[in-house]
């Protein structure tokens, strides 16, 4: 089951369809609470910080940070998301294609403190827009296909300047309660399996679980 979830792949075209069909339950109309609460930790008394927003969608956090004097670079595959961002925040914007990044379009507001690149994140690199002083990652690492996580980590690391502070928001849940679409999963047994052997490795807990997995009825 976990295997199946880990293998689930969202194609770029599926993301674009979601935007077309307005199935964007991830979008939040308010400034993200965790960014507000942890603003000082990520900004760390600096002014005019260059923020990077991987998989930015139309997050209103970008406008909030720009209004506080920072600059924002975002990457998003959906052109519709980017246009909606500027329209909904009453900003005029320019658009240009980039010879260095074939197929990509750069959208910028007139003050040029918000630059959104419409392209696949994995075609973006520090040669496009340099390195960053801060990263706000909400709905990005968690949305990346699990098979791409190592590639993602390497890319993010390459975008981090020496003084970069990366604020990462993730979600932790009990996978037994999210059963996926193909099978029913039932936890039959959960026992303490800690022995001196594992204590010697430095572990302080080890749980052995047994699941029963059965196909879901197909009709
Ligand atoms: N961070 C935003 C959006 C999260 S949803 C927020 O908090 O609201 C993930 C977004 O990433 C979607 O808008 C989707 O269109 C975009 N996306 C997914 N994979 C991408 C990729 N490989 N490159 C660029 N954008 C991608």
PDB file of C-alpha atoms and ligand atoms in Angstrom:
ATOM      1  CA  UNK A   1       0.000   0.000   0.000  1.00  0.00           C
ATOM      2  CA  UNK A   2       2.711   2.464   0.982  1.00  0.00           C
ATOM      3  CA  UNK A   3       4.516   1.275  -2.105  1.00  0.00           C
ATOM      4  CA  UNK A   4       1.490   2.119  -4.188  1.00  0.00           C
ATOM      5  CA  UNK A   5       1.187   5.625  -2.745  1.00  0.00           C
ATOM      6  CA  UNK A   6       4.898   6.189  -3.260  1.00  0.00           C
ATOM      7  CA  UNK A   7       4.555   5.178  -6.910  1.00  0.00           C
ATOM      8  CA  UNK A   8       1.674   7.559  -7.614  1.00  0.00           C
ATOM      9  CA  UNK A   9       2.834   9.981 -10.281  1.00  0.00           C
ATOM     10  CA  UNK A  10       1.183  13.304 -11.115  1.00  0.00           C
ATOM     11  CA  UNK A  11       1.987  14.357 -14.675  1.00  0.00           C
ATOM     12  CA  UNK A  12       2.452  18.047 -15.438  1.00  0.00           C
ATOM     13  CA  UNK A  13      -0.601  17.829 -17.722  1.00  0.00           C
ATOM     14  CA  UNK A  14      -2.717  16.655 -14.758  1.00  0.00           C
ATOM     15  CA  UNK A  15      -1.693  19.732 -12.775  1.00  0.00           C
ATOM     16  CA  UNK A  16      -2.610  21.959 -15.703  1.00  0.00           C
ATOM     17  CA  UNK A  17      -5.993  20.235 -15.966  1.00  0.00           C
ATOM     18  CA  UNK A  18      -6.592  20.851 -12.299  1.00  0.00           C
ATOM     19  CA  UNK A  19      -6.104  24.556 -12.855  1.00  0.00           C
ATOM     20  CA  UNK A  20      -8.333  24.506 -15.949  1.00  0.00           C
ATOM     21  CA  UNK A  21     -11.069  22.769 -13.985  1.00  0.00           C
ATOM     22  CA  UNK A  22     -10.521  24.949 -10.915  1.00  0.00           C
ATOM     23  CA  UNK A  23      -9.803  21.881  -8.751  1.00  0.00           C
ATOM     24  CA  UNK A  24      -7.342  23.794  -6.623  1.00  0.00           C
ATOM     25  CA  UNK A  25      -8.300  22.833  -3.074  1.00  0.00           C
ATOM     26  CA  UNK A  26      -4.672  23.444  -2.055  1.00  0.00           C
ATOM     27  CA  UNK A  27      -4.982  27.191  -2.683  1.00  0.00           C
ATOM     28  CA  UNK A  28      -5.529  29.281   0.428  1.00  0.00           C
ATOM     29  CA  UNK A  29      -6.986  32.787   0.105  1.00  0.00           C
ATOM     30  CA  UNK A  30      -5.277  33.988   3.314  1.00  0.00           C
ATOM     31  CA  UNK A  31      -1.593  34.456   4.080  1.00  0.00           C
ATOM     32  CA  UNK A  32      -0.302  31.133   5.375  1.00  0.00           C
ATOM     33  CA  UNK A  33      -0.396  31.036   9.153  1.00  0.00           C
ATOM     34  CA  UNK A  34       2.889  29.130   9.436  1.00  0.00           C
ATOM     35  CA  UNK A  35       4.703  31.701   7.309  1.00  0.00           C
ATOM     36  CA  UNK A  36       3.377  34.539   9.444  1.00  0.00           C
ATOM     37  CA  UNK A  37       4.293  32.812  12.703  1.00  0.00           C
ATOM     38  CA  UNK A  38       7.771  31.867  11.488  1.00  0.00           C
ATOM     39  CA  UNK A  39       8.501  35.023   9.502  1.00  0.00           C
ATOM     40  CA  UNK A  40      11.256  36.185  11.862  1.00  0.00           C
ATOM     41  CA  UNK A  41      13.007  32.819  11.757  1.00  0.00           C
ATOM     42  CA  UNK A  42      13.207  32.843   7.962  1.00  0.00           C
ATOM     43  CA  UNK A  43      13.959  36.538   7.454  1.00  0.00           C
ATOM     44  CA  UNK A  44      16.343  36.753  10.425  1.00  0.00           C
ATOM     45  CA  UNK A  45      16.420  40.572  10.637  1.00  0.00           C
ATOM     46  CA  UNK A  46      17.505  40.942   7.005  1.00  0.00           C
ATOM     47  CA  UNK A  47      15.849  43.405   4.633  1.00  0.00           C
ATOM     48  CA  UNK A  48      15.111  42.930   0.911  1.00  0.00           C
ATOM     49  CA  UNK A  49      15.580  39.178   1.030  1.00  0.00           C
ATOM     50  CA  UNK A  50      15.318  37.247  -2.278  1.00  0.00           C
ATOM     51  CA  UNK A  51      12.644  34.622  -1.658  1.00  0.00           C
ATOM     52  CA  UNK A  52      12.227  31.510  -3.783  1.00  0.00           C
ATOM     53  CA  UNK A  53       8.806  29.844  -4.082  1.00  0.00           C
ATOM     54  CA  UNK A  54       9.088  26.403  -5.673  1.00  0.00           C
ATOM     55  CA  UNK A  55       5.751  25.259  -7.197  1.00  0.00           C
ATOM     56  CA  UNK A  56       4.230  28.603  -6.299  1.00  0.00           C
ATOM     57  CA  UNK A  57       0.663  28.260  -7.601  1.00  0.00           C
ATOM     58  CA  UNK A  58      -0.992  31.620  -6.901  1.00  0.00           C
ATOM     59  CA  UNK A  59       0.033  31.771  -3.256  1.00  0.00           C
ATOM     60  CA  UNK A  60      -0.944  35.131  -1.745  1.00  0.00           C
ATOM     61  CA  UNK A  61       2.166  34.832   0.443  1.00  0.00           C
ATOM     62  CA  UNK A  62       4.165  36.123  -2.537  1.00  0.00           C
ATOM     63  CA  UNK A  63       2.325  39.451  -2.479  1.00  0.00           C
ATOM     64  CA  UNK A  64       2.620  39.679   1.297  1.00  0.00           C
ATOM     65  CA  UNK A  65       6.404  39.261   1.210  1.00  0.00           C
ATOM     66  CA  UNK A  66       6.791  41.697  -1.693  1.00  0.00           C
ATOM     67  CA  UNK A  67       4.750  44.293   0.245  1.00  0.00           C
ATOM     68  CA  UNK A  68       7.180  43.815   3.140  1.00  0.00           C
ATOM     69  CA  UNK A  69      10.062  44.836   0.864  1.00  0.00           C
ATOM     70  CA  UNK A  70      11.337  41.439  -0.214  1.00  0.00           C
ATOM     71  CA  UNK A  71      11.559  40.111  -3.754  1.00  0.00           C
ATOM     72  CA  UNK A  72      10.021  36.861  -4.926  1.00  0.00           C
ATOM     73  CA  UNK A  73      10.886  34.362  -7.626  1.00  0.00           C
ATOM     74  CA  UNK A  74       8.378  31.564  -8.187  1.00  0.00           C
ATOM     75  CA  UNK A  75       8.212  28.590 -10.522  1.00  0.00           C
ATOM     76  CA  UNK A  76       4.899  27.180 -11.686  1.00  0.00           C
ATOM     77  CA  UNK A  77       3.871  24.994 -14.626  1.00  0.00           C
ATOM     78  CA  UNK A  78       0.367  26.445 -14.975  1.00  0.00           C
ATOM     79  CA  UNK A  79       0.151  29.665 -16.970  1.00  0.00           C
ATOM     80  CA  UNK A  80      -3.397  30.048 -15.719  1.00  0.00           C
ATOM     81  CA  UNK A  81      -2.212  30.032 -12.084  1.00  0.00           C
ATOM     82  CA  UNK A  82       0.305  32.776 -12.813  1.00  0.00           C
ATOM     83  CA  UNK A  83      -2.170  34.992 -14.660  1.00  0.00           C
ATOM     84  CA  UNK A  84      -4.716  34.529 -11.887  1.00  0.00           C
ATOM     85  CA  UNK A  85      -2.095  35.511  -9.308  1.00  0.00           C
ATOM     86  CA  UNK A  86      -1.436  38.885 -10.916  1.00  0.00           C
ATOM     87  CA  UNK A  87      -5.076  39.545 -11.776  1.00  0.00           C
ATOM     88  CA  UNK A  88      -6.442  38.655  -8.352  1.00  0.00           C
ATOM     89  CA  UNK A  89      -3.835  40.872  -6.685  1.00  0.00           C
ATOM     90  CA  UNK A  90      -4.533  43.774  -9.072  1.00  0.00           C
ATOM     91  CA  UNK A  91      -1.043  43.852 -10.523  1.00  0.00           C
ATOM     92  CA  UNK A  92      -0.111  44.625 -14.088  1.00  0.00           C
ATOM     93  CA  UNK A  93       2.542  42.344 -15.506  1.00  0.00           C
ATOM     94  CA  UNK A  94       4.852  41.807 -18.431  1.00  0.00           C
ATOM     95  CA  UNK A  95       5.635  38.510 -20.085  1.00  0.00           C
ATOM     96  CA  UNK A  96       8.660  37.445 -22.059  1.00  0.00           C
ATOM     97  CA  UNK A  97      10.112  34.223 -23.378  1.00  0.00           C
ATOM     98  CA  UNK A  98      13.585  33.290 -22.251  1.00  0.00           C
ATOM     99  CA  UNK A  99      16.225  32.243 -24.767  1.00  0.00           C
ATOM    100  CA  UNK A 100      18.130  30.491 -21.971  1.00  0.00           C
ATOM    101  CA  UNK A 101      15.094  28.391 -20.999  1.00  0.00           C
ATOM    102  CA  UNK A 102      13.268  27.165 -24.115  1.00  0.00           C
ATOM    103  CA  UNK A 103       9.519  26.838 -23.641  1.00  0.00           C
ATOM    104  CA  UNK A 104       9.515  28.909 -20.454  1.00  0.00           C
ATOM    105  CA  UNK A 105       7.827  32.285 -19.981  1.00  0.00           C
ATOM    106  CA  UNK A 106       8.780  34.871 -17.383  1.00  0.00           C
ATOM    107  CA  UNK A 107       5.926  36.921 -15.907  1.00  0.00           C
ATOM    108  CA  UNK A 108       6.821  39.999 -13.835  1.00  0.00           C
ATOM    109  CA  UNK A 109       4.866  42.759 -12.148  1.00  0.00           C
ATOM    110  CA  UNK A 110       5.863  46.303 -13.059  1.00  0.00           C
ATOM    111  CA  UNK A 111       7.970  46.838  -9.924  1.00  0.00           C
ATOM    112  CA  UNK A 112       9.769  43.606 -10.917  1.00  0.00           C
ATOM    113  CA  UNK A 113       9.870  42.373  -7.355  1.00  0.00           C
ATOM    114  CA  UNK A 114       7.710  39.367  -8.248  1.00  0.00           C
ATOM    115  CA  UNK A 115       9.058  37.169 -11.061  1.00  0.00           C
ATOM    116  CA  UNK A 116       7.176  34.010 -11.910  1.00  0.00           C
ATOM    117  CA  UNK A 117       8.685  31.482 -14.278  1.00  0.00           C
ATOM    118  CA  UNK A 118       6.183  29.325 -16.100  1.00  0.00           C
ATOM    119  CA  UNK A 119       8.113  26.088 -16.629  1.00  0.00           C
ATOM    120  CA  UNK A 120       8.841  22.687 -15.148  1.00  0.00           C
ATOM    121  CA  UNK A 121      10.700  23.164 -11.872  1.00  0.00           C
ATOM    122  CA  UNK A 122      13.246  20.610 -13.016  1.00  0.00           C
ATOM    123  CA  UNK A 123      14.290  22.764 -15.953  1.00  0.00           C
ATOM    124  CA  UNK A 124      14.941  25.696 -13.568  1.00  0.00           C
ATOM    125  CA  UNK A 125      18.415  26.248 -12.081  1.00  0.00           C
ATOM    126  CA  UNK A 126      20.641  28.855 -10.446  1.00  0.00           C
ATOM    127  CA  UNK A 127      21.827  29.894 -13.923  1.00  0.00           C
ATOM    128  CA  UNK A 128      18.315  31.292 -14.585  1.00  0.00           C
ATOM    129  CA  UNK A 129      17.868  33.544 -11.535  1.00  0.00           C
ATOM    130  CA  UNK A 130      20.840  33.019  -9.228  1.00  0.00           C
ATOM    131  CA  UNK A 131      20.664  31.829  -5.649  1.00  0.00           C
ATOM    132  CA  UNK A 132      18.279  32.833  -2.903  1.00  0.00           C
ATOM    133  CA  UNK A 133      18.362  34.193   0.624  1.00  0.00           C
ATOM    134  CA  UNK A 134      15.182  32.399   1.659  1.00  0.00           C
ATOM    135  CA  UNK A 135      12.827  29.672   0.485  1.00  0.00           C
ATOM    136  CA  UNK A 136       9.181  29.210   1.475  1.00  0.00           C
ATOM    137  CA  UNK A 137       8.172  25.639   0.658  1.00  0.00           C
ATOM    138  CA  UNK A 138       4.475  25.004   1.207  1.00  0.00           C
ATOM    139  CA  UNK A 139       2.728  22.465  -0.995  1.00  0.00           C
ATOM    140  CA  UNK A 140       5.929  21.898  -2.958  1.00  0.00           C
ATOM    141  CA  UNK A 141       8.095  19.125  -1.492  1.00  0.00           C
ATOM    142  CA  UNK A 142       4.838  17.433  -0.516  1.00  0.00           C
ATOM    143  CA  UNK A 143       3.531  17.690  -4.103  1.00  0.00           C
ATOM    144  CA  UNK A 144       6.673  16.427  -5.827  1.00  0.00           C
ATOM    145  CA  UNK A 145       6.456  12.858  -7.088  1.00  0.00           C
ATOM    146  CA  UNK A 146       8.265  10.720  -4.493  1.00  0.00           C
ATOM    147  CA  UNK A 147      10.640   9.315  -7.134  1.00  0.00           C
ATOM    148  CA  UNK A 148      11.838  12.899  -7.783  1.00  0.00           C
ATOM    149  CA  UNK A 149      12.597  13.795  -4.158  1.00  0.00           C
ATOM    150  CA  UNK A 150      16.351  13.332  -4.390  1.00  0.00           C
ATOM    151  CA  UNK A 151      16.470  15.420  -7.550  1.00  0.00           C
ATOM    152  CA  UNK A 152      14.349  18.019  -5.780  1.00  0.00           C
ATOM    153  CA  UNK A 153      16.692  18.138  -2.780  1.00  0.00           C
ATOM    154  CA  UNK A 154      19.714  18.573  -5.058  1.00  0.00           C
ATOM    155  CA  UNK A 155      18.007  21.385  -6.975  1.00  0.00           C
ATOM    156  CA  UNK A 156      16.911  23.222  -3.832  1.00  0.00           C
ATOM    157  CA  UNK A 157      20.403  22.896  -2.358  1.00  0.00           C
ATOM    158  CA  UNK A 158      21.891  24.402  -5.530  1.00  0.00           C
ATOM    159  CA  UNK A 159      19.515  27.374  -5.219  1.00  0.00           C
ATOM    160  CA  UNK A 160      20.461  28.110  -1.600  1.00  0.00           C
ATOM    161  CA  UNK A 161      22.886  30.977  -1.118  1.00  0.00           C
ATOM    162  CA  UNK A 162      25.348  30.822   1.783  1.00  0.00           C
ATOM    163  CA  UNK A 163      22.993  32.751   4.067  1.00  0.00           C
ATOM    164  CA  UNK A 164      19.826  31.018   2.847  1.00  0.00           C
ATOM    165  CA  UNK A 165      17.090  30.068   5.314  1.00  0.00           C
ATOM    166  CA  UNK A 166      14.675  27.433   4.025  1.00  0.00           C
ATOM    167  CA  UNK A 167      11.275  27.310   5.705  1.00  0.00           C
ATOM    168  CA  UNK A 168       9.676  23.933   4.940  1.00  0.00           C
ATOM    169  CA  UNK A 169       6.054  23.078   5.710  1.00  0.00           C
ATOM    170  CA  UNK A 170       5.099  19.385   5.530  1.00  0.00           C
ATOM    171  CA  UNK A 171       2.275  17.143   6.693  1.00  0.00           C
ATOM    172  CA  UNK A 172       2.584  13.934   8.674  1.00  0.00           C
ATOM    173  CA  UNK A 173      -0.306  11.498   8.828  1.00  0.00           C
ATOM    174  CA  UNK A 174      -1.069   7.900   9.646  1.00  0.00           C
ATOM    175  CA  UNK A 175      -0.959   6.052   6.296  1.00  0.00           C
ATOM    176  CA  UNK A 176      -3.234   3.354   7.760  1.00  0.00           C
ATOM    177  CA  UNK A 177      -6.053   5.879   7.644  1.00  0.00           C
ATOM    178  CA  UNK A 178      -5.475   6.927   4.029  1.00  0.00           C
ATOM    179  CA  UNK A 179      -6.193   3.792   2.141  1.00  0.00           C
ATOM    180  CA  UNK A 180      -5.705   4.748  -1.498  1.00  0.00           C
ATOM    181  CA  UNK A 181      -8.009   3.615  -4.264  1.00  0.00           C
ATOM    182  CA  UNK A 182      -7.011   0.035  -5.195  1.00  0.00           C
ATOM    183  CA  UNK A 183      -6.984  -1.884  -1.926  1.00  0.00           C
ATOM    184  CA  UNK A 184      -8.404  -2.002   1.564  1.00  0.00           C
ATOM    185  CA  UNK A 185      -5.721  -2.017   4.197  1.00  0.00           C
ATOM    186  CA  UNK A 186      -6.306  -3.272   7.700  1.00  0.00           C
ATOM    187  CA  UNK A 187      -3.756  -3.176  10.491  1.00  0.00           C
ATOM    188  CA  UNK A 188      -4.101  -6.600  12.160  1.00  0.00           C
ATOM    189  CA  UNK A 189      -1.323  -6.486  14.665  1.00  0.00           C
ATOM    190  CA  UNK A 190       1.176  -4.013  16.075  1.00  0.00           C
ATOM    191  CA  UNK A 191       3.752  -5.285  18.558  1.00  0.00           C
ATOM    192  CA  UNK A 192       6.823  -3.957  20.330  1.00  0.00           C
ATOM    193  CA  UNK A 193       9.804  -5.602  18.597  1.00  0.00           C
ATOM    194  CA  UNK A 194      12.638  -3.797  20.395  1.00  0.00           C
ATOM    195  CA  UNK A 195      15.433  -6.109  21.543  1.00  0.00           C
ATOM    196  CA  UNK A 196      18.979  -5.527  22.806  1.00  0.00           C
ATOM    197  CA  UNK A 197      20.189  -5.941  19.224  1.00  0.00           C
ATOM    198  CA  UNK A 198      18.358  -2.760  18.121  1.00  0.00           C
ATOM    199  CA  UNK A 199      19.145  -0.967  21.390  1.00  0.00           C
ATOM    200  CA  UNK A 200      22.797  -1.474  20.466  1.00  0.00           C
ATOM    201  CA  UNK A 201      22.104   0.446  17.211  1.00  0.00           C
ATOM    202  CA  UNK A 202      20.840   3.342  19.309  1.00  0.00           C
ATOM    203  CA  UNK A 203      17.119   2.764  18.708  1.00  0.00           C
ATOM    204  CA  UNK A 204      14.670   3.440  21.515  1.00  0.00           C
ATOM    205  CA  UNK A 205      11.602   1.975  19.809  1.00  0.00           C
ATOM    206  CA  UNK A 206      10.841  -0.568  17.100  1.00  0.00           C
ATOM    207  CA  UNK A 207       7.329  -1.587  16.130  1.00  0.00           C
ATOM    208  CA  UNK A 208       6.387  -4.575  14.025  1.00  0.00           C
ATOM    209  CA  UNK A 209       3.103  -4.195  12.091  1.00  0.00           C
ATOM    210  CA  UNK A 210       1.101  -6.759  10.171  1.00  0.00           C
ATOM    211  CA  UNK A 211      -1.401  -5.510   7.574  1.00  0.00           C
ATOM    212  CA  UNK A 212      -4.057  -7.412   5.672  1.00  0.00           C
ATOM    213  CA  UNK A 213      -4.539  -6.052   2.149  1.00  0.00           C
ATOM    214  CA  UNK A 214      -7.452  -6.976  -0.089  1.00  0.00           C
ATOM    215  CA  UNK A 215      -8.492  -5.589  -3.478  1.00  0.00           C
ATOM    216  CA  UNK A 216     -11.418  -3.179  -3.504  1.00  0.00           C
ATOM    217  CA  UNK A 217     -14.490  -4.240  -5.408  1.00  0.00           C
ATOM    218  CA  UNK A 218     -14.191  -2.729  -8.892  1.00  0.00           C
ATOM    219  CA  UNK A 219     -17.858  -2.022  -9.557  1.00  0.00           C
TER     220      UNK A 219
HETATM  221  N1  LIG B   1       2.671  26.355  -3.222  1.00  0.00           N
HETATM  222  C1  LIG B   1       1.366  26.634  -3.753  1.00  0.00           C
HETATM  223  C2  LIG B   1       0.834  25.572  -4.724  1.00  0.00           C
HETATM  224  C3  LIG B   1       0.865  24.145  -4.216  1.00  0.00           C
HETATM  225  S1  LIG B   1       0.153  22.946  -5.307  1.00  0.00           S
HETATM  226  C4  LIG B   1       0.401  26.913  -2.632  1.00  0.00           C
HETATM  227  O1  LIG B   1       0.807  26.803  -1.487  1.00  0.00           O
HETATM  228  O2  LIG B   1      -0.766  27.223  -2.895  1.00  0.00           O
HETATM  229  C5  LIG B   1       1.495  22.531  -6.378  1.00  0.00           C
HETATM  230  C6  LIG B   1       1.623  23.460  -7.578  1.00  0.00           C
HETATM  231  O3  LIG B   1       2.763  23.080  -8.313  1.00  0.00           O
HETATM  232  C7  LIG B   1       0.456  23.412  -8.564  1.00  0.00           C
HETATM  233  O4  LIG B   1       0.037  24.730  -8.819  1.00  0.00           O
HETATM  234  C8  LIG B   1       1.030  22.755  -9.829  1.00  0.00           C
HETATM  235  O5  LIG B   1       0.482  23.287 -11.016  1.00  0.00           O
HETATM  236  C9  LIG B   1       2.518  23.051  -9.711  1.00  0.00           C
HETATM  237  N2  LIG B   1       3.456  22.031 -10.217  1.00  0.00           N
HETATM  238  C10 LIG B   1       3.436  20.699  -9.961  1.00  0.00           C
HETATM  239  N3  LIG B   1       4.522  20.095 -10.469  1.00  0.00           N
HETATM  240  C11 LIG B   1       5.279  21.068 -11.051  1.00  0.00           C
HETATM  241  C12 LIG B   1       6.546  21.079 -11.710  1.00  0.00           C
HETATM  242  N4  LIG B   1       7.268  19.953 -11.890  1.00  0.00           N
HETATM  243  N5  LIG B   1       7.029  22.254 -12.149  1.00  0.00           N
HETATM  244  C13 LIG B   1       6.326  23.412 -11.965  1.00  0.00           C
HETATM  245  N6  LIG B   1       5.126  23.467 -11.340  1.00  0.00           N
HETATM  246  C14 LIG B   1       4.605  22.312 -10.893  1.00  0.00           C
END
